[in-house]
DNA sequence: ACGAATGTTGCGGG
DNA sequence: ACCCGCAACATTCG
């Protein structure tokens, strides 16, 4: 269930290996056509056949296949995986989208829970309009964060989950960032001091960078390619550590629900 | 055995 | 503006 580092890991996996030949055909092996977010199978055919993938990139949690004309986007949501090798027969029932290239290679979109979606579009303006700042871009500075925390009056965790605020953060990396910067997940954003805000921006950047360098976090079912797992799970301090001692003060980590999401934190380090 | 939880997002309602 | 509850879906866990 991928966040920015996991999506970046998938992009890094696809970029050197995905076919640059013509798209010859597409299909939905399990006939789950709802995977096509904005058009009918015929629309996707008309848009894709004969086009080539030039490069692969990322914006927020979206994978962007840059075509010679237009874009094909993939959002993995909870359990989506992009594979360049054909899955086992028993796994084909989870493949809701398949692209076939003229060099006989294919791309498979495997998605157990079927929340993932494929988008086609000529331009990316709609994406820019729905996503906020990239946390690993030059635009995301300590001053940017402090200014925008002041501008909103929301609990910090739901604010950070909002993709229109910062694009790419999810439950794991938010819990980790708030722990590292000693901020309680329910703190009102406009009440966070400049000092804490600076620490938070620093934590977000460092944690995301480090997680990418470890190929992301594999807890239950995230992997990239057929079966490569990320190794950042060993580096987690609070996520999934309920009743384990806080690495900073030894107080037991608690799990509460904030914004309907399981939220892990240290009651002593992260004062409300 | 069955209800609850799972790393995501979008909607409607107050 | 912001928060909440719930929906999409399948599998695993207690």
XYZ file of C-alpha atoms (C1' of nucleotides) in Angstrom:
300
model
C 0.000 0.000 0.000
C 2.250 2.535 -1.418
C 3.180 6.071 -0.525
C 5.691 8.342 -2.251
C 8.818 6.216 -1.588
C 7.126 3.019 -2.760
C 5.787 4.712 -5.899
C 9.242 6.152 -6.610
C 10.682 2.655 -6.198
C 8.259 1.344 -8.798
C 9.199 4.198 -11.152
C 12.891 3.409 -10.651
C 12.143 -0.217 -11.474
C 10.157 0.597 -14.622
C 12.227 3.417 -16.075
C 15.185 1.328 -17.339
C 13.225 -1.780 -18.296
C 9.834 -0.931 -19.716
C 9.421 -1.360 -23.459
C 9.853 1.692 -25.682
C 8.188 -0.054 -28.613
C 4.703 0.551 -29.945
C 1.711 -0.321 -27.809
C 0.004 -3.014 -29.839
C -3.009 -3.990 -27.737
C -4.525 -3.787 -24.287
C -6.781 -6.059 -22.303
C -8.298 -6.671 -18.886
C -7.593 -10.322 -18.059
C -10.063 -10.360 -15.159
C -12.473 -8.067 -17.030
C -12.535 -5.483 -14.254
C -13.062 -2.563 -16.626
C -13.691 -0.111 -13.804
C -9.893 0.019 -13.574
C -10.130 2.410 -16.527
C -10.872 5.646 -14.714
C -11.805 8.006 -17.499
C -13.076 6.221 -20.556
C -14.367 3.032 -22.135
C -12.089 0.217 -23.311
C -12.592 1.578 -26.821
C -11.513 5.069 -25.745
C -8.348 3.643 -24.195
C -7.680 1.625 -27.347
C -8.034 4.677 -29.540
C -5.798 6.691 -27.259
C -3.020 4.140 -26.731
C -2.587 1.897 -29.739
C 0.498 2.785 -31.741
C 1.954 5.069 -29.075
C 5.292 4.598 -27.328
C 6.435 5.136 -23.758
C 9.232 7.701 -23.684
C 9.950 7.737 -19.957
C 8.454 7.023 -16.548
C 8.071 9.565 -13.779
C 6.059 10.332 -10.650
C 3.857 13.076 -9.243
C 2.552 12.504 -5.728
C 1.490 8.864 -5.656
C 0.783 8.750 -9.387
C 3.041 6.839 -11.772
C 3.273 8.720 -15.058
C 4.016 6.898 -18.281
C 5.121 9.706 -20.593
C 4.012 8.794 -24.114
C 5.196 10.331 -27.352
C 1.824 12.058 -27.237
C -0.080 12.321 -23.969
C 0.181 10.360 -20.731
C -0.958 7.145 -19.127
C -1.125 7.360 -15.343
C -1.334 4.595 -12.780
C -2.472 4.986 -9.171
C -1.740 1.917 -7.058
C -4.088 2.867 -4.184
C -3.923 0.056 -1.618
C -2.650 -3.081 -3.330
C -1.755 -2.240 -6.921
C 1.451 -3.588 -8.448
C 3.004 -2.985 -11.836
C 4.795 -6.008 -13.242
C 6.889 -6.522 -16.350
C 6.791 -10.302 -16.065
C 3.657 -12.362 -16.487
C 2.240 -13.401 -13.092
C 1.520 -17.051 -12.256
C -1.781 -18.347 -13.640
C -3.421 -18.225 -10.188
C -2.475 -14.540 -9.947
C -3.913 -13.584 -13.323
C -7.351 -13.179 -11.739
C -5.966 -10.069 -10.050
C -4.637 -8.557 -13.272
C -7.118 -5.898 -14.300
C -5.020 -4.235 -16.981
C -2.424 -5.433 -19.463
C -0.506 -3.509 -22.124
C 1.118 -5.482 -24.941
C 4.050 -4.021 -26.880
C 5.177 -4.830 -30.382
C 8.382 -6.448 -29.075
C 6.166 -9.081 -27.365
C 6.793 -7.714 -23.887
C 3.900 -6.664 -21.648
C 3.054 -4.572 -18.642
C 0.657 -6.082 -16.076
C -1.350 -4.189 -13.475
C -2.045 -6.589 -10.600
C -4.443 -5.375 -7.923
C -6.047 -7.620 -5.313
C -8.424 -5.061 -3.815
C -9.254 -3.406 -7.138
C -8.985 0.185 -5.867
C -6.157 1.088 -8.256
C -6.933 3.040 -11.414
C -5.461 3.797 -14.842
C -5.919 7.309 -16.257
C -5.329 8.502 -19.785
C -4.919 12.142 -20.635
C -3.466 14.514 -23.155
C -2.321 16.981 -20.531
C -1.428 16.960 -16.848
C -3.059 20.233 -15.828
C -5.901 18.474 -13.979
C -3.287 16.567 -11.946
C -1.453 19.756 -11.048
C -4.757 21.221 -9.915
C -5.524 18.377 -7.560
C -2.079 17.865 -6.035
C -0.076 20.044 -3.673
C 3.657 20.620 -3.380
C 6.156 17.813 -4.012
C 7.894 17.294 -0.669
C 11.224 16.494 -2.352
C 11.189 19.559 -4.602
C 12.953 22.888 -4.000
C 9.583 24.475 -3.468
C 9.081 22.586 -0.193
C 11.157 24.663 2.229
C 10.858 25.265 6.001
C 9.349 28.667 5.262
C 6.830 27.213 2.861
C 5.652 24.742 5.480
C 5.427 27.220 8.345
C 3.518 29.712 6.243
C 1.033 27.099 5.057
C 0.543 25.504 8.482
C -0.454 28.953 9.720
C -2.866 29.370 6.853
C -4.919 26.303 7.798
C -6.718 25.456 11.025
C -6.745 21.708 10.901
C -5.298 18.826 12.862
C -1.831 18.224 11.531
C -2.274 14.573 10.618
C -5.349 14.968 8.392
C -3.700 18.041 6.860
C -0.604 16.042 5.941
C -2.795 13.262 4.550
C -4.437 15.795 2.223
C -2.787 15.303 -1.178
C -3.789 18.806 -2.181
C -1.602 20.166 0.603
C 1.514 18.009 0.166
C 1.511 15.286 -2.476
C 2.724 11.805 -1.656
C 2.571 11.451 2.126
C 0.504 8.666 3.653
C -0.113 7.009 6.979
C 3.317 5.471 7.582
C 5.547 8.401 6.764
C 3.282 10.882 8.511
C 3.382 8.923 11.772
C 7.149 8.651 11.445
C 7.654 12.352 10.631
C 5.426 13.548 13.481
C 7.257 11.295 15.924
C 10.655 12.501 14.797
C 9.649 16.143 15.104
C 7.802 15.592 18.420
C 4.396 16.778 17.250
C 1.145 15.225 18.465
C -0.939 14.100 15.465
C -3.994 16.064 16.647
C -2.161 19.382 17.058
C -3.858 22.264 15.225
C -1.615 23.209 12.327
C -1.750 26.934 13.120
C -0.540 26.282 16.665
C 2.717 24.635 15.608
C 5.749 26.793 16.406
C 8.231 27.853 13.757
C 10.808 25.668 15.437
C 8.679 22.536 15.367
C 7.535 23.291 11.843
C 11.152 23.555 10.705
C 11.886 20.213 12.321
C 8.843 18.706 10.656
C 9.877 19.807 7.158
C 13.320 18.414 7.808
C 11.926 15.094 9.067
C 9.586 14.701 6.113
C 12.401 15.222 3.613
C 14.926 13.027 5.411
C 12.512 10.169 6.039
C 11.235 10.129 2.461
C 14.783 10.248 1.049
C 15.963 7.478 3.296
C 12.914 5.319 2.557
C 13.535 5.700 -1.187
C 17.137 4.643 -0.681
C 15.825 1.478 0.997
C 13.341 0.838 -1.828
C 10.388 1.675 0.400
C 8.629 -0.160 3.195
C 7.227 -3.650 2.871
C 4.877 -4.555 5.692
C 2.186 -6.789 4.297
C 1.797 -6.800 0.589
C 3.787 -4.072 -1.038
C 6.472 -5.235 -3.434
C 7.787 -3.998 -6.706
C 8.375 -6.227 -9.684
C 7.477 -9.828 -9.081
C 8.723 -10.154 -5.555
C 11.188 -7.470 -4.490
C 10.492 -6.038 -1.066
C 11.513 -2.718 0.409
C 13.773 -2.677 3.464
C 12.668 0.468 5.256
C 10.367 -1.472 7.613
C 13.404 -2.137 9.842
C 13.889 1.620 10.189
C 10.390 2.470 11.414
C 10.226 4.027 14.889
C 6.504 4.137 15.639
C 4.441 2.773 12.763
C 3.190 -0.692 13.730
C 5.090 -0.430 17.047
C 2.094 -0.379 19.390
C 3.252 -1.261 22.934
C 6.905 -1.200 21.939
C 9.142 1.273 23.803
C 9.654 4.676 22.205
C 13.243 4.674 20.861
C 13.747 8.129 22.417
C 12.210 7.842 25.893
C 11.087 4.220 26.359
C 7.448 5.143 26.968
C 5.198 2.599 25.267
C 3.958 3.647 21.840
C 0.171 3.925 21.623
C -2.167 3.556 18.695
C -5.262 5.752 18.388
C -7.565 6.682 15.571
C -7.081 10.130 14.091
C -9.001 11.002 10.952
C -10.234 7.400 10.848
C -6.688 6.172 10.390
C -4.630 4.066 12.773
C -2.145 6.509 14.282
C 0.968 5.585 16.253
C 2.752 7.994 18.574
C 4.545 8.511 21.883
C 2.416 10.273 24.469
C 5.448 11.629 26.275
C 7.471 12.941 23.329
C 4.492 14.157 21.324
C 2.539 16.417 23.665
C -0.903 17.547 22.666
C -16.131 -18.190 13.042
C -16.916 -13.752 12.031
C -16.208 -8.922 12.756
C -12.466 -5.770 12.440
C -8.569 -3.920 10.391
C -5.456 -2.871 6.234
C -0.166 1.655 4.022
C -5.940 5.207 -0.429
C -9.146 8.275 -2.191
C -13.723 10.563 -2.973
C -18.252 11.689 -1.702
C -22.111 13.534 0.915
C -23.738 15.744 5.117
C -23.510 18.538 9.218
C -13.275 25.372 5.935
C -13.187 21.293 8.361
C -14.566 16.906 10.294
C -16.877 12.601 10.094
C -18.793 8.358 8.262
C -18.890 5.438 4.652
C -17.967 3.374 0.165
C -15.062 0.899 -3.299
C -12.766 -4.593 -2.448
C -10.226 -8.903 -0.812
C -7.581 -11.013 2.553
C -5.748 -11.746 7.104
C -5.890 -11.596 12.024
C -7.606 -12.094 16.674
